[in-house]
Amino acid sequence: MGKAVKKKLKKISSKGVVHVKASFNNTLVTVTSQNGEVLATGSAGQVGFKGTRKSTPFGAQRAAEKAAASAMRLGVREVEVRVKGAGSGRESAVRALANSGLRVVSIEDVTPLPHNGCRARKRRRV
């Protein structure tokens, strides 16, 4: 038998970055280190919501709580929040992060905005 290999523990800083992507269909919450290494994730679909309930503020709240809980287990205490997208779960996800015990240092909107780049798709007719 070989020697038992001790698992190498990652040294995690108490500071992190939370990326919230709020689309019209789902809300994705990703907690990363300041270098960009993913520590924890959560999404409305991962928490158990399906279909139209994924795109609700409540789904976003539960996704943020799940990501925050697993990040805090790794030692993350204060976070910068970067919000992307125009979904309904933007505010509720940030609020859930603050209520779960993480200290929110800053909130930044990083939604991509075109500076009249490429031609837009044709209008949707309903």
CSV table of C-alpha atoms in Angstrom, one decimal:
chain,number,residue,atom,x,y,z
A,1,MET,CA,0.0,0.0,0.0
A,2,GLY,CA,1.1,3.5,-0.8
A,3,LYS,CA,1.2,6.4,1.6
A,4,ALA,CA,-2.0,8.2,2.3
A,5,VAL,CA,-1.9,11.5,0.4
A,6,LYS,CA,-3.0,14.5,2.4
A,7,LYS,CA,-5.4,16.7,0.5
A,8,LYS,CA,-3.9,20.1,-0.1
A,9,LEU,CA,-6.1,22.9,1.3
A,10,LYS,CA,-6.4,26.1,-0.7
A,11,LYS,CA,-5.5,29.2,1.1
A,12,ILE,CA,-8.6,31.4,0.7
A,13,SER,CA,-8.6,35.1,1.4
A,14,SER,CA,-11.5,36.5,3.4
A,15,LYS,CA,-12.3,38.8,0.5
A,16,GLY,CA,-14.2,37.7,-2.6
A,17,VAL,CA,-16.1,38.8,-5.6
A,18,VAL,CA,-19.8,37.8,-6.3
A,19,HIS,CA,-20.9,37.8,-9.9
A,20,VAL,CA,-24.7,37.9,-10.3
A,21,LYS,CA,-26.0,37.3,-13.8
A,22,ALA,CA,-29.7,38.1,-13.9
A,23,SER,CA,-31.2,37.0,-17.2
A,24,PHE,CA,-34.9,36.8,-18.1
A,25,ASN,CA,-34.9,33.0,-17.6
A,26,ASN,CA,-32.6,32.3,-14.7
A,27,THR,CA,-30.3,34.0,-12.1
A,28,LEU,CA,-26.7,32.7,-11.7
A,29,VAL,CA,-24.7,33.6,-8.6
A,30,THR,CA,-20.9,32.9,-8.6
A,31,VAL,CA,-18.5,33.6,-5.8
A,32,THR,CA,-14.9,33.9,-6.9
A,33,SER,CA,-11.6,34.8,-5.2
A,34,GLN,CA,-10.1,38.2,-6.2
A,35,ASN,CA,-8.0,36.3,-8.8
A,36,GLY,CA,-11.2,34.9,-10.4
A,37,GLU,CA,-11.0,31.4,-9.2
A,38,VAL,CA,-14.5,30.0,-8.6
A,39,LEU,CA,-15.2,29.1,-5.0
A,40,ALA,CA,-19.0,28.6,-5.0
A,41,THR,CA,-22.0,28.8,-7.3
A,42,GLY,CA,-25.7,28.9,-7.1
A,43,SER,CA,-28.6,29.2,-9.5
A,44,ALA,CA,-32.3,29.3,-9.3
A,45,GLY,CA,-32.4,26.0,-11.3
A,46,GLN,CA,-29.8,24.4,-9.0
A,47,VAL,CA,-31.9,25.3,-5.9
A,48,GLY,CA,-34.9,23.4,-7.4
A,49,PHE,CA,-37.0,25.9,-9.3
A,50,LYS,CA,-38.1,24.9,-12.8
A,51,GLY,CA,-39.7,26.8,-15.7
A,52,THR,CA,-41.0,30.3,-15.1
A,53,ARG,CA,-40.3,30.1,-11.3
A,54,LYS,CA,-36.6,30.2,-12.1
A,55,SER,CA,-36.8,33.8,-13.3
A,56,THR,CA,-38.5,35.1,-10.1
A,57,PRO,CA,-36.8,37.3,-7.4
A,58,PHE,CA,-37.5,34.5,-4.9
A,59,GLY,CA,-35.5,32.1,-7.0
A,60,ALA,CA,-32.6,34.6,-7.2
A,61,GLN,CA,-32.7,35.0,-3.4
A,62,ARG,CA,-32.5,31.3,-2.8
A,63,ALA,CA,-29.6,31.0,-5.3
A,64,ALA,CA,-27.7,33.8,-3.6
A,65,GLU,CA,-28.2,32.3,-0.2
A,66,LYS,CA,-26.9,28.9,-1.4
A,67,ALA,CA,-23.8,30.4,-2.9
A,68,ALA,CA,-23.2,32.6,0.1
A,69,ALA,CA,-23.5,29.7,2.6
A,70,SER,CA,-20.9,27.6,0.7
A,71,ALA,CA,-18.6,30.5,0.3
A,72,MET,CA,-18.7,31.4,4.0
A,73,ARG,CA,-17.8,27.8,4.8
A,74,LEU,CA,-14.6,28.4,2.8
A,75,GLY,CA,-13.8,31.5,4.8
A,76,VAL,CA,-15.1,34.4,2.6
A,77,ARG,CA,-16.4,37.2,4.8
A,78,GLU,CA,-16.6,40.4,2.7
A,79,VAL,CA,-17.4,40.7,-1.0
A,80,GLU,CA,-17.7,43.0,-3.9
A,81,VAL,CA,-20.8,42.4,-6.0
A,82,ARG,CA,-20.9,42.7,-9.8
A,83,VAL,CA,-24.4,42.6,-11.3
A,84,LYS,CA,-24.9,41.8,-14.9
A,85,GLY,CA,-28.2,41.6,-16.9
A,86,ALA,CA,-31.7,42.9,-16.7
A,87,GLY,CA,-33.6,40.1,-15.0
A,88,SER,CA,-36.0,40.5,-12.1
A,89,GLY,CA,-33.6,38.9,-9.6
A,90,ARG,CA,-31.0,41.7,-9.4
A,91,GLU,CA,-31.9,43.5,-6.2
A,92,SER,CA,-33.2,40.4,-4.3
A,93,ALA,CA,-29.9,38.5,-5.0
A,94,VAL,CA,-27.8,41.4,-3.6
A,95,ARG,CA,-30.2,41.8,-0.6
A,96,ALA,CA,-30.0,38.0,0.1
A,97,LEU,CA,-26.1,38.2,0.1
A,98,ALA,CA,-26.1,41.0,2.6
A,99,ASN,CA,-28.7,39.2,4.9
A,100,SER,CA,-26.8,35.9,4.8
A,101,GLY,CA,-23.9,37.4,6.8
A,102,LEU,CA,-21.5,38.5,4.0
A,103,ARG,CA,-20.3,42.1,4.2
A,104,VAL,CA,-21.1,43.8,0.9
A,105,VAL,CA,-18.3,46.3,0.2
A,106,SER,CA,-19.4,47.6,-3.2
A,107,ILE,CA,-22.0,47.0,-5.8
A,108,GLU,CA,-21.1,47.5,-9.5
A,109,ASP,CA,-23.3,47.1,-12.6
A,110,VAL,CA,-21.3,45.4,-15.4
A,111,THR,CA,-24.1,44.9,-17.8
A,112,PRO,CA,-22.6,45.0,-21.4
A,113,LEU,CA,-23.9,48.0,-23.3
A,114,PRO,CA,-23.2,48.3,-27.1
A,115,HIS,CA,-21.7,51.6,-28.3
A,116,ASN,CA,-23.6,51.1,-31.5
A,117,GLY,CA,-21.5,48.1,-32.5
A,118,CYS,CA,-23.1,45.4,-34.6
A,119,ARG,CA,-26.6,45.5,-36.2
A,120,ALA,CA,-29.4,44.6,-33.8
A,121,ARG,CA,-31.7,41.6,-34.5
A,122,LYS,CA,-35.0,42.2,-36.2
A,123,ARG,CA,-37.8,43.2,-33.9
A,124,ARG,CA,-39.9,40.4,-32.4
A,125,ARG,CA,-43.6,40.5,-33.5
A,126,VAL,CA,-46.0,39.0,-31.1
